[in-house]
Amino acid sequence: SAEALVLFGLPSGKNISLGSGMFFSILELEKVKQMQTVEFLDTTLRDGEQTPGVNFSIKEKVAIAKQLEKWGISVIEAGFPAASPDSFEAVKQIAKTMTTTAVSGLARSVKSDIDACYEALKDAKYPQCHVFIATSPIHREFKLKKSKAEILDIIKEQVSYARKYFDVVEFSPEDATRTELDYLLEVCQTAVDAGATYINIPDTVGFTTPTEYGAIFKHLIENVKSDRKIIFSPHCHNDLGMAVANTLSAIKNGAGRIEGTVNGIGERAGNAALEEVAVALNIREDFYQAKSPIKLNETVNTADLVSRFSGIAIPKNKAVVGGNAFSHESGIHQDGVLKNPLTYEIITPELVGVKKNSLPLGKLSGRHAFIEKLKELDLTFDETEIKSLFAKFKKLADKKHEITDADIIALVSGVEIENPEGFHFSNLTLTSNSDETNTAEVFMTNTDGEEVAILANGKGSVEAIYNAIDKFFNQTVKLLSYTIDAVTDGIDAQARVSVSIENVDTGTIFNASGIDFDVLKAGAIAYVNANALAQKENAGEMGQKLSEKDF
């Protein structure tokens, strides 16, 4: 109708031309009008760091934040500033670094937490504060020991207080999906009246189902009253394997912002995987009628970076970014894909940033070709690092006939993931003894820049190497897991080794990774990096984590 066209500021007519050769029907124009862009809040650096064994350094957090901004994330929840000086400093540095992405800090409903958020975020271009308190019956009775009325009073006071310092305040009723619906509505209305702009509905223990969760959003959006725009958002945990499905259900029922983590990392079974939600919105835009701000061709780079820094390998069968996401074993599938990829491939590798090897490198490639490859792969590097990176490349090229893009990414990544504490693995030698034991000589660089050689024996090569590293650090740790993953295919692939250790004195778990052409050296690098984190904790420098009971 002519009235519908007026909504778009267009003249009436059966079809409307929008550029050369592009025609849209009235129905299609209505769909464009209804399509919303959903904001993405990434909490990898806060909730993702709740993963047992994940302990990002400040340097790693800033690097991840830069990549998240490049990926198109709307808001980064950079941490919990009141938890420790280390957490405060991380949030502060990220706040100073971001140019287009908003930065948020988490705060309990306590004035000192909100004050810490303000101090950490005062240099941010777009600062936000995220205030929360538990509201479910079990939390009210056993954790808070407060009545419904008392919690409403706290919400009113603390959200109002946060609103004095922040234009944008988000409020979360912890364990919302186990909170009585009538009380949840009262809680959200109180927060909105006190100045909250965003209302987050956390499925804190991964309890709800898509149908139930969608109904909660529909009820709240229809019944919370305000004279300004209020945006509702899901925050889903994956205990029952439904975090992504629940998140998408919330979007379908009116959510305007989602929260999750890269690769779905997080406490217990993890959080909703943001990359899966972003691709689902892209592939099924027809159904969800929503778009994401995510630059999908940066998805694999983002997932790989978080995997390296967290020390958690991406499962081969992981949706969207797993190694088998675009593999077809079945002969029928292979035949179909060769004839038309759409027969079995709804997501193309290129969509999420899996690049083809357009410019292979080898041992005869020069410095200029190497630099051009770094630029082609959109890898971040400093000019001062080129000499060192090129030397590593030439060393690798002497061992491999052809260097792939994955090799180059791993080479640069190997430099990034070295621990920032000043302890570095240099080299090792192994000797096989007549009694079938091994002797390892491990060369380490200490915090003074001095190289130290340590000797130790073991029943096997890995045990001997790790015994030598244990001698160097002189602390008690227990190796919990040791996994090897090939960076590329073939017998000459670089290896990524991931280890998980437990600090016996504190019970804290630490994950770390190492990359090298030699699998034993990769394992040594990983073990050194994990031990460096444990030593930092023993020195009292490790930032405090929010426990499960806190959020």
Coordinates of C-alpha atoms in Angstrom, one line a residue:
S1 CA 0.0 0.0 0.0
A2 CA 1.0 3.6 -0.4
E3 CA 0.8 4.0 3.4
A4 CA 3.5 1.2 3.8
L5 CA 5.8 2.9 1.4
V6 CA 5.5 6.2 3.2
L7 CA 7.1 4.4 6.2
F8 CA 10.3 4.1 4.1
G9 CA 10.1 7.6 2.6
L10 CA 9.5 6.0 -0.8
P11 CA 7.0 6.8 -3.6
S12 CA 4.1 4.4 -4.1
G13 CA 4.2 1.7 -6.7
K14 CA 4.2 -2.0 -7.2
N15 CA 8.0 -2.5 -7.1
I16 CA 10.6 -0.1 -5.8
S17 CA 14.1 0.1 -7.3
L18 CA 17.0 0.3 -4.8
G19 CA 20.0 0.7 -6.9
S20 CA 20.9 -0.7 -10.3
G21 CA 19.0 -3.8 -11.0
M22 CA 17.7 -4.4 -7.5
F23 CA 14.0 -4.6 -6.9
F24 CA 12.1 -5.4 -3.7
S25 CA 8.4 -6.1 -3.2
I26 CA 6.4 -4.5 -0.5
L27 CA 6.6 -7.7 1.5
E28 CA 10.3 -7.7 1.3
L29 CA 10.5 -4.0 2.3
E30 CA 8.4 -4.9 5.4
K31 CA 10.9 -7.6 6.3
V32 CA 13.8 -5.1 6.0
K33 CA 11.9 -2.7 8.3
Q34 CA 11.3 -5.4 10.9
M35 CA 14.9 -6.7 10.9
Q36 CA 16.9 -5.8 14.0
T37 CA 20.6 -5.8 14.6
V38 CA 21.3 -7.6 17.8
E39 CA 24.1 -6.3 20.0
F40 CA 26.8 -8.8 21.1
L41 CA 28.3 -8.6 24.5
D42 CA 31.4 -10.8 24.9
T43 CA 32.2 -12.0 28.4
T44 CA 35.2 -14.2 27.5
L45 CA 37.5 -12.1 29.7
R46 CA 35.2 -12.3 32.7
D47 CA 32.9 -15.3 32.6
G48 CA 35.2 -17.2 30.2
E49 CA 38.0 -16.9 32.7
Q50 CA 35.9 -18.7 35.2
T51 CA 36.8 -21.9 33.3
P52 CA 39.0 -24.1 35.5
G53 CA 42.6 -23.6 34.4
V54 CA 42.1 -20.5 32.4
N55 CA 44.1 -17.5 33.7
F56 CA 44.6 -14.8 31.1
S57 CA 47.5 -12.4 31.7
I58 CA 46.8 -8.7 31.2
K59 CA 48.7 -8.7 28.0
E60 CA 46.6 -11.6 26.7
K61 CA 43.4 -9.9 27.8
V62 CA 44.3 -6.8 25.8
A63 CA 45.2 -8.9 22.7
I64 CA 41.9 -10.7 22.9
A65 CA 40.0 -7.4 23.4
K66 CA 41.6 -6.0 20.3
Q67 CA 40.6 -9.0 18.3
L68 CA 37.0 -8.9 19.7
E69 CA 36.8 -5.3 18.5
K70 CA 38.0 -6.3 15.1
W71 CA 35.4 -9.1 15.1
G72 CA 32.6 -6.6 15.6
I73 CA 31.7 -7.2 19.3
S74 CA 29.4 -4.4 20.6
V75 CA 30.4 -4.6 24.2
I76 CA 33.3 -6.3 26.0
E77 CA 32.7 -7.3 29.6
A78 CA 36.4 -6.9 30.5
G79 CA 36.3 -8.2 34.1
F80 CA 35.4 -7.6 37.7
P81 CA 37.4 -4.6 38.8
A82 CA 36.8 -5.0 42.5
A83 CA 38.2 -8.6 42.6
S84 CA 41.9 -7.7 42.7
P85 CA 44.5 -5.1 41.5
D86 CA 45.3 -7.4 38.6
S87 CA 41.6 -7.5 37.5
F88 CA 41.3 -3.8 38.0
E89 CA 44.4 -3.1 35.8
A90 CA 43.2 -5.4 33.1
V91 CA 39.8 -3.6 32.8
K92 CA 41.6 -0.2 32.9
Q93 CA 44.0 -1.1 30.1
I94 CA 41.2 -2.5 27.9
A95 CA 39.1 0.6 28.5
K96 CA 42.0 2.8 27.3
T97 CA 42.6 0.6 24.2
M98 CA 39.1 0.2 22.7
T99 CA 38.1 2.8 20.1
T100 CA 34.7 1.6 18.8
T101 CA 33.6 -1.1 21.3
A102 CA 32.0 -0.3 24.6
V103 CA 33.7 -1.7 27.7
S104 CA 31.8 -3.0 30.8
G105 CA 32.8 -3.9 34.3
L106 CA 30.9 -6.3 36.5
A107 CA 29.8 -5.2 40.0
R108 CA 27.9 -6.8 42.8
S109 CA 25.1 -4.7 44.2
V110 CA 27.7 -3.0 46.5
K111 CA 28.8 0.6 46.3
S112 CA 32.5 -0.3 46.5
D113 CA 32.2 -2.6 43.5
I114 CA 30.5 0.2 41.5
D115 CA 33.2 2.6 42.6
A116 CA 35.9 0.2 41.4
C117 CA 34.1 0.0 38.0
Y118 CA 34.0 3.7 37.7
E119 CA 37.7 4.1 38.4
A120 CA 38.7 1.3 36.0
L121 CA 36.5 2.6 33.2
K122 CA 36.7 6.3 33.5
D123 CA 39.0 6.5 30.5
A124 CA 36.8 4.3 28.3
K125 CA 35.2 5.9 25.3
Y126 CA 32.0 4.0 25.9
P127 CA 31.9 2.8 29.6
Q128 CA 29.1 0.6 31.0
C129 CA 28.5 -0.9 34.4
H130 CA 26.9 -4.3 35.0
V131 CA 25.2 -4.7 38.4
F132 CA 23.8 -8.0 39.6
I133 CA 22.2 -9.6 42.6
A134 CA 20.6 -13.1 43.1
T135 CA 16.8 -13.3 43.1
S136 CA 15.8 -17.0 43.1
P137 CA 14.2 -18.6 46.2
I138 CA 17.2 -20.9 46.8
H139 CA 19.6 -18.0 46.6
R140 CA 17.5 -15.7 48.7
E141 CA 17.3 -18.3 51.5
F142 CA 20.7 -19.9 51.5
K143 CA 23.1 -17.4 50.0
L144 CA 21.8 -13.9 50.6
K145 CA 19.5 -14.7 53.5
K146 CA 17.3 -11.8 52.5
S147 CA 13.6 -11.3 51.8
K148 CA 12.1 -10.2 48.5
A149 CA 11.5 -6.7 49.8
E150 CA 15.1 -6.4 51.0
I151 CA 16.4 -7.4 47.6
L152 CA 14.1 -4.9 45.9
D153 CA 15.5 -2.1 48.1
I154 CA 19.1 -3.1 47.3
I155 CA 18.3 -3.1 43.6
K156 CA 16.8 0.4 43.8
E157 CA 19.6 1.8 45.8
Q158 CA 22.6 0.3 43.9
V159 CA 21.2 0.7 40.4
S160 CA 20.5 4.3 41.2
Y161 CA 24.0 4.7 42.6
A162 CA 25.5 3.2 39.4
R163 CA 23.4 5.5 37.2
K164 CA 25.1 8.5 38.8
Y165 CA 28.4 7.5 37.3
F166 CA 27.4 5.6 34.1
D167 CA 25.0 6.6 31.3
V168 CA 24.6 2.9 30.5
V169 CA 23.8 0.5 33.4
E170 CA 22.9 -3.2 32.9
F171 CA 21.1 -5.1 35.6
S172 CA 21.1 -8.9 36.1
P173 CA 18.9 -10.9 38.5
E174 CA 21.1 -13.9 39.1
D175 CA 19.4 -17.2 38.7
A176 CA 16.6 -15.5 36.9
T177 CA 15.2 -18.7 35.3
R178 CA 14.6 -20.2 38.7
T179 CA 13.0 -17.0 40.0
E180 CA 9.1 -16.7 40.3
L181 CA 7.9 -15.0 37.2
D182 CA 5.8 -12.4 39.0
Y183 CA 8.7 -11.5 41.3
L184 CA 11.1 -11.4 38.4
L185 CA 8.9 -8.9 36.7
E186 CA 8.9 -6.8 39.9
V187 CA 12.7 -7.0 40.1
C188 CA 13.2 -5.9 36.5
Q189 CA 10.7 -3.1 36.8
T190 CA 12.5 -1.9 40.0
A191 CA 15.8 -1.9 38.1
V192 CA 14.4 0.0 35.1
D193 CA 12.7 2.6 37.4
A194 CA 16.1 3.1 39.1
G195 CA 17.8 3.8 35.8
A196 CA 18.9 0.5 34.2
T197 CA 18.9 0.6 30.4
Y198 CA 19.7 -3.1 29.8
I199 CA 18.0 -6.0 31.6
N200 CA 19.9 -9.2 31.5
I201 CA 18.2 -12.5 32.3
P202 CA 20.8 -15.1 33.3
D203 CA 20.2 -18.8 33.1
T204 CA 22.9 -19.1 35.7
V205 CA 22.9 -22.9 36.1
G206 CA 21.7 -23.8 32.6
F207 CA 18.3 -24.9 33.9
T208 CA 15.8 -23.6 31.4
T209 CA 14.6 -24.8 28.0
P210 CA 14.2 -22.7 24.8
T211 CA 10.4 -22.7 25.1
E212 CA 10.4 -21.6 28.7
Y213 CA 13.2 -19.0 28.2
G214 CA 11.5 -17.5 25.2
A215 CA 8.2 -17.2 27.2
I216 CA 10.1 -15.3 30.0
F217 CA 11.4 -12.7 27.5
K218 CA 8.1 -12.3 25.9
H219 CA 6.4 -11.7 29.3
L220 CA 9.0 -9.2 30.5
I221 CA 9.2 -7.3 27.3
E222 CA 5.4 -7.0 27.2
N223 CA 5.0 -6.0 30.8
V224 CA 8.0 -3.9 31.9
K225 CA 7.0 -0.3 31.6
S226 CA 9.3 2.6 30.7
D227 CA 9.4 5.9 28.9
R228 CA 12.7 5.0 27.3
K229 CA 14.0 2.0 25.3
I230 CA 14.9 -1.0 27.4
I231 CA 16.9 -3.7 25.9
F232 CA 16.7 -7.3 27.2
S233 CA 19.5 -9.8 26.9
P234 CA 20.1 -13.5 27.5
H235 CA 23.1 -14.9 29.4
C236 CA 23.0 -18.7 29.1
H237 CA 25.1 -21.5 30.6
N238 CA 25.4 -24.8 28.8
D239 CA 24.8 -27.4 31.6
L240 CA 22.1 -29.1 29.6
G241 CA 23.6 -28.4 26.2
M242 CA 21.0 -25.7 25.4
A243 CA 22.8 -22.4 25.8
V244 CA 22.9 -21.5 22.1
A245 CA 19.3 -22.7 21.6
N246 CA 18.1 -20.8 24.6
T247 CA 19.9 -17.6 23.4
L248 CA 18.4 -17.9 19.9
S249 CA 14.9 -18.4 21.5
A250 CA 15.4 -15.2 23.5
I251 CA 16.3 -13.3 20.2
K252 CA 13.2 -14.8 18.6
N253 CA 11.2 -13.4 21.5
G254 CA 12.5 -9.9 21.4
A255 CA 16.0 -9.8 23.0
G256 CA 18.1 -7.0 21.6
R257 CA 21.5 -8.0 23.0
I258 CA 23.1 -11.4 23.7
E259 CA 25.9 -12.4 26.1
G260 CA 28.3 -15.3 25.6
T261 CA 31.9 -16.3 25.1
V262 CA 34.2 -17.3 22.3
N263 CA 34.2 -21.1 21.8
G264 CA 31.6 -21.3 24.6
I265 CA 34.2 -21.4 27.4
G266 CA 33.1 -20.7 30.9
E267 CA 32.4 -22.3 34.3
R268 CA 31.2 -25.9 34.4
A269 CA 29.9 -26.7 30.9
G270 CA 30.5 -23.2 29.6
N271 CA 28.5 -20.4 28.1
A272 CA 26.6 -19.8 24.9
A273 CA 29.2 -19.8 22.0
L274 CA 29.0 -16.4 20.3
E275 CA 30.3 -17.7 17.0
E276 CA 27.6 -20.2 16.8
V277 CA 24.9 -17.6 17.5
A278 CA 26.3 -15.2 15.0
V279 CA 26.5 -17.8 12.2
A280 CA 23.0 -19.1 13.0
L281 CA 21.6 -15.6 12.7
N282 CA 23.4 -15.3 9.3
I283 CA 22.3 -18.6 7.9
R284 CA 18.7 -18.4 9.3
E285 CA 18.1 -14.7 8.9
D286 CA 14.8 -15.6 7.3
F287 CA 13.6 -17.2 10.6
Y288 CA 15.1 -15.0 13.3
Q289 CA 14.7 -11.7 11.4
A290 CA 17.8 -10.4 13.1
K291 CA 21.3 -9.6 12.2
S292 CA 24.5 -9.6 14.1
P293 CA 27.3 -6.9 14.0
I294 CA 29.9 -9.7 13.8
K295 CA 32.4 -9.7 10.9
L296 CA 32.1 -13.4 10.2
N297 CA 35.4 -13.7 8.3
E298 CA 37.2 -12.9 11.5
T299 CA 35.5 -15.8 13.4
V300 CA 38.2 -18.4 13.0
N301 CA 41.0 -16.0 13.9
T302 CA 39.1 -15.0 17.0
A303 CA 38.4 -18.6 18.0
D304 CA 42.0 -19.6 17.5
L305 CA 43.3 -16.7 19.6
V306 CA 41.1 -17.6 22.5
S307 CA 42.0 -21.3 22.2
R308 CA 45.7 -20.5 22.3
F309 CA 45.5 -18.1 25.3
S310 CA 43.1 -20.3 27.3
G311 CA 45.0 -23.5 26.6
I312 CA 41.7 -25.2 25.6
A313 CA 41.8 -26.9 22.3
I314 CA 38.8 -26.5 20.0
P315 CA 37.1 -29.9 19.6
K316 CA 37.3 -31.3 16.0
N317 CA 33.5 -31.6 15.9
K318 CA 32.8 -28.2 17.3
A319 CA 30.2 -26.3 15.3
V320 CA 31.4 -23.4 13.1
V321 CA 35.1 -23.5 14.0
G322 CA 36.0 -27.1 14.6
G323 CA 38.5 -28.9 12.4
N324 CA 35.8 -31.2 11.0
A325 CA 33.2 -28.5 10.4
F326 CA 33.8 -28.6 6.7
S327 CA 35.0 -32.2 6.3
H328 CA 33.0 -34.9 4.5
E329 CA 34.0 -38.5 5.1
S330 CA 30.9 -40.2 3.5
G331 CA 31.3 -41.0 -0.2
I332 CA 27.8 -39.8 -0.9
H333 CA 28.5 -36.5 0.9
Q334 CA 31.7 -36.0 -1.0
D335 CA 30.1 -36.7 -4.3
G336 CA 27.3 -34.2 -3.5
V337 CA 29.7 -31.5 -2.3
L338 CA 31.9 -31.8 -5.4
K339 CA 28.8 -31.3 -7.6
N340 CA 27.4 -28.5 -5.5
P341 CA 28.7 -27.6 -2.0
L342 CA 25.2 -26.5 -0.9
T343 CA 24.1 -30.2 -0.9
Y344 CA 25.7 -30.8 2.4
E345 CA 27.5 -27.5 3.3
I346 CA 25.3 -24.7 4.7
I347 CA 28.3 -22.8 6.0
T348 CA 31.2 -22.2 3.6
P349 CA 34.7 -22.1 5.0
E350 CA 35.2 -18.6 3.6
L351 CA 32.2 -17.3 5.5
V352 CA 34.0 -17.8 8.9
G353 CA 37.5 -16.9 7.6
V354 CA 39.0 -20.2 6.6
K355 CA 41.5 -18.9 4.0
K356 CA 42.9 -20.7 1.0
N357 CA 46.7 -20.9 0.7
S358 CA 47.0 -18.3 -2.1
L359 CA 50.7 -17.6 -1.8
P360 CA 52.7 -20.7 -0.5
L361 CA 56.1 -19.9 1.1
G362 CA 59.2 -22.0 1.2
K363 CA 62.8 -22.0 2.2
L364 CA 63.7 -19.6 -0.7
S365 CA 61.1 -17.0 0.2
G366 CA 62.5 -13.7 1.2
R367 CA 61.7 -11.2 3.9
H368 CA 59.3 -9.2 1.6
A369 CA 57.2 -12.2 0.7
F370 CA 57.1 -13.2 4.4
I371 CA 55.8 -9.7 5.4
E372 CA 53.3 -9.7 2.6
K373 CA 52.0 -13.0 3.8
L374 CA 51.6 -11.6 7.4
K375 CA 49.6 -8.7 5.9
E376 CA 47.5 -11.1 3.7
L377 CA 46.6 -13.1 6.7
D378 CA 45.8 -9.9 8.6
L379 CA 48.1 -10.9 11.4
T380 CA 49.0 -8.2 14.0
F381 CA 52.7 -7.7 14.3
D382 CA 55.1 -4.9 15.4
E383 CA 57.9 -3.8 13.1
T384 CA 60.4 -4.5 15.8
E385 CA 59.3 -8.2 15.8
I386 CA 59.9 -8.8 12.1
K387 CA 63.5 -9.8 12.5
S388 CA 62.7 -12.4 15.1
L389 CA 59.6 -13.7 13.3
F390 CA 61.5 -14.0 10.0
A391 CA 64.3 -15.9 11.7
K392 CA 61.7 -18.3 13.1
F393 CA 60.2 -18.7 9.7
K394 CA 63.5 -19.5 8.0
K395 CA 64.3 -22.1 10.7
L396 CA 60.9 -23.7 10.1
A397 CA 61.3 -23.5 6.3
D398 CA 64.5 -25.6 6.7
K399 CA 62.4 -28.4 8.2
K400 CA 59.3 -28.1 6.0
H401 CA 59.1 -28.3 2.2
E402 CA 56.1 -25.9 2.0
I403 CA 54.9 -23.5 4.7
T404 CA 51.1 -23.2 4.9
D405 CA 49.0 -20.3 6.1
A406 CA 48.3 -22.3 9.3
D407 CA 52.0 -22.7 9.9
I408 CA 52.5 -18.9 9.6
I409 CA 49.6 -18.2 12.0
A410 CA 51.0 -20.8 14.4
L411 CA 54.5 -19.2 14.2
V412 CA 53.2 -15.8 15.1
S413 CA 50.9 -17.3 17.7
G414 CA 53.9 -19.2 19.3
V415 CA 55.5 -15.8 20.0
E416 CA 52.2 -14.5 21.5
I417 CA 51.6 -17.3 23.9
E418 CA 55.0 -17.3 25.6
N419 CA 54.4 -16.5 29.2
P420 CA 54.8 -12.9 30.2
E421 CA 56.4 -13.6 33.6
G422 CA 60.0 -13.6 32.4
F423 CA 60.6 -17.4 32.4
H424 CA 61.3 -18.8 29.0
F425 CA 62.2 -22.2 27.5
S426 CA 65.3 -22.0 25.3
N427 CA 66.2 -25.5 24.2
L428 CA 66.6 -29.1 25.4
T429 CA 68.7 -32.2 24.8
L430 CA 67.8 -35.8 25.5
T431 CA 70.0 -38.8 26.3
S432 CA 68.9 -42.4 26.4
N433 CA 70.4 -44.4 29.3
S434 CA 71.4 -48.1 29.5
D435 CA 68.7 -48.6 32.2
E436 CA 66.0 -47.5 29.7
T437 CA 65.6 -44.1 31.5
N438 CA 66.1 -40.7 29.8
T439 CA 68.2 -37.7 30.9
A440 CA 66.9 -34.3 29.9
E441 CA 69.0 -31.1 29.9
V442 CA 66.6 -28.2 29.7
F443 CA 67.9 -24.7 29.0
M444 CA 65.8 -21.9 30.6
T445 CA 66.0 -18.2 30.7
N446 CA 65.2 -16.7 34.2
T447 CA 63.7 -13.3 35.1
D448 CA 67.2 -11.7 35.0
G449 CA 67.7 -12.8 31.4
E450 CA 70.3 -15.4 32.3
E451 CA 70.3 -18.9 30.7
V452 CA 70.3 -21.8 33.1
A453 CA 70.7 -25.5 32.4
I454 CA 68.9 -28.1 34.5
L455 CA 69.4 -31.9 34.4
A456 CA 66.9 -34.5 35.4
N457 CA 66.1 -38.1 34.8
G458 CA 62.8 -39.8 33.9
K459 CA 61.3 -43.1 32.8
G460 CA 60.4 -41.4 29.5
S461 CA 61.4 -38.3 27.6
V462 CA 58.4 -36.2 28.7
E463 CA 58.9 -37.1 32.3
A464 CA 62.6 -36.3 32.2
I465 CA 61.9 -32.9 30.6
Y466 CA 59.1 -32.1 33.1
N467 CA 61.2 -33.2 36.1
A468 CA 63.9 -30.7 35.0
I469 CA 61.4 -27.9 34.7
D470 CA 60.0 -28.8 38.1
K471 CA 63.6 -28.4 39.5
F472 CA 63.8 -25.0 37.9
F473 CA 60.6 -23.7 39.4
N474 CA 61.0 -25.5 42.8
Q475 CA 57.3 -25.8 43.4
T476 CA 54.9 -28.7 43.7
V477 CA 52.5 -29.2 40.7
K478 CA 50.6 -32.1 39.4
L479 CA 50.2 -32.7 35.6
L480 CA 46.5 -33.4 35.0
S481 CA 46.4 -33.6 31.2
Y482 CA 48.7 -33.5 28.2
T483 CA 47.2 -33.3 24.7
I484 CA 48.9 -32.9 21.3
D485 CA 47.2 -31.3 18.2
A486 CA 48.8 -31.0 14.8
V487 CA 48.6 -27.4 13.5
T488 CA 48.5 -28.7 9.9
D489 CA 48.2 -32.0 8.1
G490 CA 51.1 -34.2 7.3
I491 CA 54.1 -35.8 8.9
D492 CA 56.0 -32.5 9.0
A493 CA 53.2 -30.6 10.8
Q494 CA 53.9 -28.2 13.7
A495 CA 52.6 -29.4 17.0
R496 CA 50.5 -27.6 19.5
V497 CA 50.7 -29.2 23.0
S498 CA 48.2 -28.2 25.7
V499 CA 48.8 -29.1 29.3
S500 CA 46.7 -28.7 32.5
I501 CA 48.4 -28.7 35.9
E502 CA 47.3 -28.3 39.5
N503 CA 49.1 -26.2 42.0
V504 CA 49.2 -28.8 44.8
D505 CA 49.5 -26.1 47.5
T506 CA 46.3 -24.2 46.5
G507 CA 44.4 -26.7 44.3
T508 CA 44.2 -24.1 41.5
I509 CA 44.3 -25.5 37.9
F510 CA 46.2 -23.8 35.1
N511 CA 46.1 -24.4 31.4
A512 CA 48.8 -23.4 28.9
S513 CA 49.9 -24.2 25.3
G514 CA 53.1 -24.4 23.4
I515 CA 53.8 -24.6 19.7
D516 CA 56.9 -25.9 18.0
F517 CA 58.0 -28.1 15.1
D518 CA 59.3 -30.5 17.7
V519 CA 56.5 -32.0 19.8
L520 CA 58.8 -32.4 22.9
K521 CA 59.8 -28.7 22.7
A522 CA 56.2 -27.7 22.3
G523 CA 55.3 -29.7 25.4
A524 CA 58.2 -28.1 27.3
I525 CA 57.0 -24.6 26.4
A526 CA 53.5 -25.4 27.5
Y527 CA 54.7 -26.8 30.8
V528 CA 56.9 -23.8 31.5
N529 CA 54.0 -21.4 30.8
A530 CA 51.7 -23.3 33.1
N531 CA 54.3 -23.4 35.9
A532 CA 54.9 -19.6 35.5
L533 CA 51.2 -19.0 36.2
A534 CA 51.4 -21.3 39.3
Q535 CA 54.4 -19.4 40.5
K536 CA 52.6 -16.1 40.0
E537 CA 49.8 -17.4 42.2
N538 CA 52.2 -18.5 44.9
A539 CA 53.7 -15.0 44.9
G540 CA 50.2 -13.7 45.6
E541 CA 49.9 -11.8 42.2
M542 CA 47.1 -13.8 40.6
G543 CA 43.8 -12.0 40.2
Q544 CA 40.9 -13.4 42.2
K545 CA 38.1 -15.1 40.2
L546 CA 34.4 -14.7 40.9
S547 CA 33.2 -18.1 42.2
E548 CA 30.1 -19.9 40.9
K549 CA 28.1 -18.8 43.9
D550 CA 28.8 -15.1 43.1
F551 CA 27.4 -15.2 39.5

